[in-house]
Amino acid sequence: MNTFEGKKVENCFGGTHIYEYRLPVRTGDTFLERLGRLGKLDCRRNLPRPYFQALLPEGTTVKGVIDDQVIKVSFPSPDPAGGKQKFEELLRDLIARCLNDEER
């Protein structure tokens, strides 16, 4: 069971593997803290639309606006399907933990 919606994003760069995910949680502090534990996280909070970017060890890149419910994820070219599958498993766990924190 997915707790998020994902779809491939069409763009002008052939061979890129970018997906957009709509989440049931906001990408606020709890989400970002947990995402930061998975890889290198960079947040730019001093902009009109604060954003974040996370680079995960497998080369997957996660980007989004802070406190939004949509993220864009780019998967590495050597194995985009495998990267997508691993990321979605991590995302399910991350969302479950964030939802659990909200219930407390």
PDB file of C-alpha atoms in Angstrom:
ATOM      1  CA  MET A   1       0.000   0.000   0.000  1.00  0.00           C
ATOM      2  CA  ASN A   2       1.397   3.394  -1.007  1.00  0.00           C
ATOM      3  CA  THR A   3       0.934   6.350   1.261  1.00  0.00           C
ATOM      4  CA  PHE A   4       2.028   8.690  -1.530  1.00  0.00           C
ATOM      5  CA  GLU A   5       1.337   9.349  -5.193  1.00  0.00           C
ATOM      6  CA  GLY A   6       4.205   9.244  -7.676  1.00  0.00           C
ATOM      7  CA  LYS A   7       4.444  10.007 -11.371  1.00  0.00           C
ATOM      8  CA  LYS A   8       7.234  10.369 -13.901  1.00  0.00           C
ATOM      9  CA  VAL A   9       8.014  13.954 -14.845  1.00  0.00           C
ATOM     10  CA  GLU A  10       8.572  14.624 -18.515  1.00  0.00           C
ATOM     11  CA  ASN A  11      11.353  17.067 -19.261  1.00  0.00           C
ATOM     12  CA  CYS A  12      13.619  18.120 -22.070  1.00  0.00           C
ATOM     13  CA  PHE A  13      16.559  16.008 -20.918  1.00  0.00           C
ATOM     14  CA  GLY A  14      16.265  12.576 -22.450  1.00  0.00           C
ATOM     15  CA  GLY A  15      17.567   9.777 -20.290  1.00  0.00           C
ATOM     16  CA  THR A  16      16.789  11.479 -16.987  1.00  0.00           C
ATOM     17  CA  HIS A  17      14.670   9.679 -14.454  1.00  0.00           C
ATOM     18  CA  ILE A  18      12.750  12.273 -12.459  1.00  0.00           C
ATOM     19  CA  TYR A  19       9.599  11.528 -10.491  1.00  0.00           C
ATOM     20  CA  GLU A  20       7.254  13.785  -8.570  1.00  0.00           C
ATOM     21  CA  TYR A  21       5.756  12.517  -5.323  1.00  0.00           C
ATOM     22  CA  ARG A  22       2.742  13.938  -3.495  1.00  0.00           C
ATOM     23  CA  LEU A  23       3.055  13.110   0.203  1.00  0.00           C
ATOM     24  CA  PRO A  24       0.480  12.806   3.014  1.00  0.00           C
ATOM     25  CA  VAL A  25       2.818  14.840   5.248  1.00  0.00           C
ATOM     26  CA  ARG A  26       4.486  18.219   4.877  1.00  0.00           C
ATOM     27  CA  THR A  27       8.216  18.521   4.339  1.00  0.00           C
ATOM     28  CA  GLY A  28       8.628  20.346   7.624  1.00  0.00           C
ATOM     29  CA  ASP A  29      11.276  19.985  10.305  1.00  0.00           C
ATOM     30  CA  THR A  30      10.385  16.399  11.299  1.00  0.00           C
ATOM     31  CA  PHE A  31      10.459  15.174   7.693  1.00  0.00           C
ATOM     32  CA  LEU A  32      13.701  17.015   6.932  1.00  0.00           C
ATOM     33  CA  GLU A  33      15.407  15.798  10.097  1.00  0.00           C
ATOM     34  CA  ARG A  34      14.628  12.198   9.179  1.00  0.00           C
ATOM     35  CA  LEU A  35      15.599  12.730   5.527  1.00  0.00           C
ATOM     36  CA  GLY A  36      18.887  14.260   6.648  1.00  0.00           C
ATOM     37  CA  ARG A  37      19.739  11.043   8.482  1.00  0.00           C
ATOM     38  CA  LEU A  38      19.637   9.204   5.146  1.00  0.00           C
ATOM     39  CA  GLY A  39      22.131  11.412   3.293  1.00  0.00           C
ATOM     40  CA  LYS A  40      23.490  14.912   2.877  1.00  0.00           C
ATOM     41  CA  LEU A  41      20.806  17.573   3.373  1.00  0.00           C
ATOM     42  CA  ASP A  42      21.050  21.214   2.294  1.00  0.00           C
ATOM     43  CA  CYS A  43      18.290  23.649   3.350  1.00  0.00           C
ATOM     44  CA  ARG A  44      17.932  27.230   2.134  1.00  0.00           C
ATOM     45  CA  ARG A  45      15.463  28.752   4.580  1.00  0.00           C
ATOM     46  CA  ASN A  46      16.264  32.435   3.943  1.00  0.00           C
ATOM     47  CA  LEU A  47      14.577  32.605   0.519  1.00  0.00           C
ATOM     48  CA  PRO A  48      11.009  33.668  -0.345  1.00  0.00           C
ATOM     49  CA  ARG A  49      10.286  29.969  -1.109  1.00  0.00           C
ATOM     50  CA  PRO A  50      12.617  28.052   1.205  1.00  0.00           C
ATOM     51  CA  TYR A  51      13.766  24.784  -0.329  1.00  0.00           C
ATOM     52  CA  PHE A  52      15.816  21.724   0.441  1.00  0.00           C
ATOM     53  CA  GLN A  53      17.919  19.262  -1.476  1.00  0.00           C
ATOM     54  CA  ALA A  54      19.108  15.896  -0.209  1.00  0.00           C
ATOM     55  CA  LEU A  55      21.697  13.663  -1.814  1.00  0.00           C
ATOM     56  CA  LEU A  56      21.319  10.034  -0.779  1.00  0.00           C
ATOM     57  CA  PRO A  57      24.242   7.567  -0.844  1.00  0.00           C
ATOM     58  CA  GLU A  58      23.014   5.732  -3.977  1.00  0.00           C
ATOM     59  CA  GLY A  59      23.059   8.996  -5.958  1.00  0.00           C
ATOM     60  CA  THR A  60      19.327   9.695  -5.638  1.00  0.00           C
ATOM     61  CA  THR A  61      18.540  13.418  -5.295  1.00  0.00           C
ATOM     62  CA  VAL A  62      15.443  14.677  -3.451  1.00  0.00           C
ATOM     63  CA  LYS A  63      14.318  18.313  -3.861  1.00  0.00           C
ATOM     64  CA  GLY A  64      11.358  20.317  -2.648  1.00  0.00           C
ATOM     65  CA  VAL A  65       9.967  23.437  -1.055  1.00  0.00           C
ATOM     66  CA  ILE A  66      10.136  23.355   2.735  1.00  0.00           C
ATOM     67  CA  ASP A  67       6.735  22.738   4.356  1.00  0.00           C
ATOM     68  CA  ASP A  68       5.142  21.595   1.085  1.00  0.00           C
ATOM     69  CA  GLN A  69       3.706  18.168   0.220  1.00  0.00           C
ATOM     70  CA  VAL A  70       5.398  17.659  -3.150  1.00  0.00           C
ATOM     71  CA  ILE A  71       8.962  16.490  -3.763  1.00  0.00           C
ATOM     72  CA  LYS A  72      10.894  15.785  -6.960  1.00  0.00           C
ATOM     73  CA  VAL A  73      13.295  12.881  -7.011  1.00  0.00           C
ATOM     74  CA  SER A  74      16.010  12.155  -9.551  1.00  0.00           C
ATOM     75  CA  PHE A  75      17.312   8.605  -9.775  1.00  0.00           C
ATOM     76  CA  PRO A  76      20.817   7.681 -10.969  1.00  0.00           C
ATOM     77  CA  SER A  77      21.143   6.454 -14.545  1.00  0.00           C
ATOM     78  CA  PRO A  78      22.920   3.109 -14.045  1.00  0.00           C
ATOM     79  CA  ASP A  79      19.898   1.552 -12.276  1.00  0.00           C
ATOM     80  CA  PRO A  80      16.945   3.959 -12.104  1.00  0.00           C
ATOM     81  CA  ALA A  81      14.376   1.225 -11.426  1.00  0.00           C
ATOM     82  CA  GLY A  82      16.413  -0.176  -8.535  1.00  0.00           C
ATOM     83  CA  GLY A  83      17.027   3.304  -7.139  1.00  0.00           C
ATOM     84  CA  LYS A  84      13.330   4.116  -7.379  1.00  0.00           C
ATOM     85  CA  GLN A  85      12.360   0.918  -5.587  1.00  0.00           C
ATOM     86  CA  LYS A  86      14.866   1.504  -2.752  1.00  0.00           C
ATOM     87  CA  PHE A  87      13.832   5.137  -2.394  1.00  0.00           C
ATOM     88  CA  GLU A  88      10.111   4.302  -2.252  1.00  0.00           C
ATOM     89  CA  GLU A  89      10.791   1.783   0.537  1.00  0.00           C
ATOM     90  CA  LEU A  90      12.690   4.476   2.454  1.00  0.00           C
ATOM     91  CA  LEU A  91       9.928   6.993   1.739  1.00  0.00           C
ATOM     92  CA  ARG A  92       7.207   4.680   3.070  1.00  0.00           C
ATOM     93  CA  ASP A  93       9.175   4.213   6.288  1.00  0.00           C
ATOM     94  CA  LEU A  94       9.942   7.940   6.592  1.00  0.00           C
ATOM     95  CA  ILE A  95       6.260   8.861   6.102  1.00  0.00           C
ATOM     96  CA  ALA A  96       5.117   6.229   8.625  1.00  0.00           C
ATOM     97  CA  ARG A  97       7.529   7.613  11.218  1.00  0.00           C
ATOM     98  CA  CYS A  98       6.426  11.207  10.552  1.00  0.00           C
ATOM     99  CA  LEU A  99       2.753  10.236  10.825  1.00  0.00           C
ATOM    100  CA  ASN A 100       3.512   8.363  14.039  1.00  0.00           C
ATOM    101  CA  ASP A 101       5.213  11.486  15.446  1.00  0.00           C
ATOM    102  CA  GLU A 102       2.144  13.587  14.525  1.00  0.00           C
ATOM    103  CA  GLU A 103      -0.155  11.240  16.454  1.00  0.00           C
ATOM    104  CA  ARG A 104       1.794  11.736  19.688  1.00  0.00           C
TER     105      ARG A 104
END
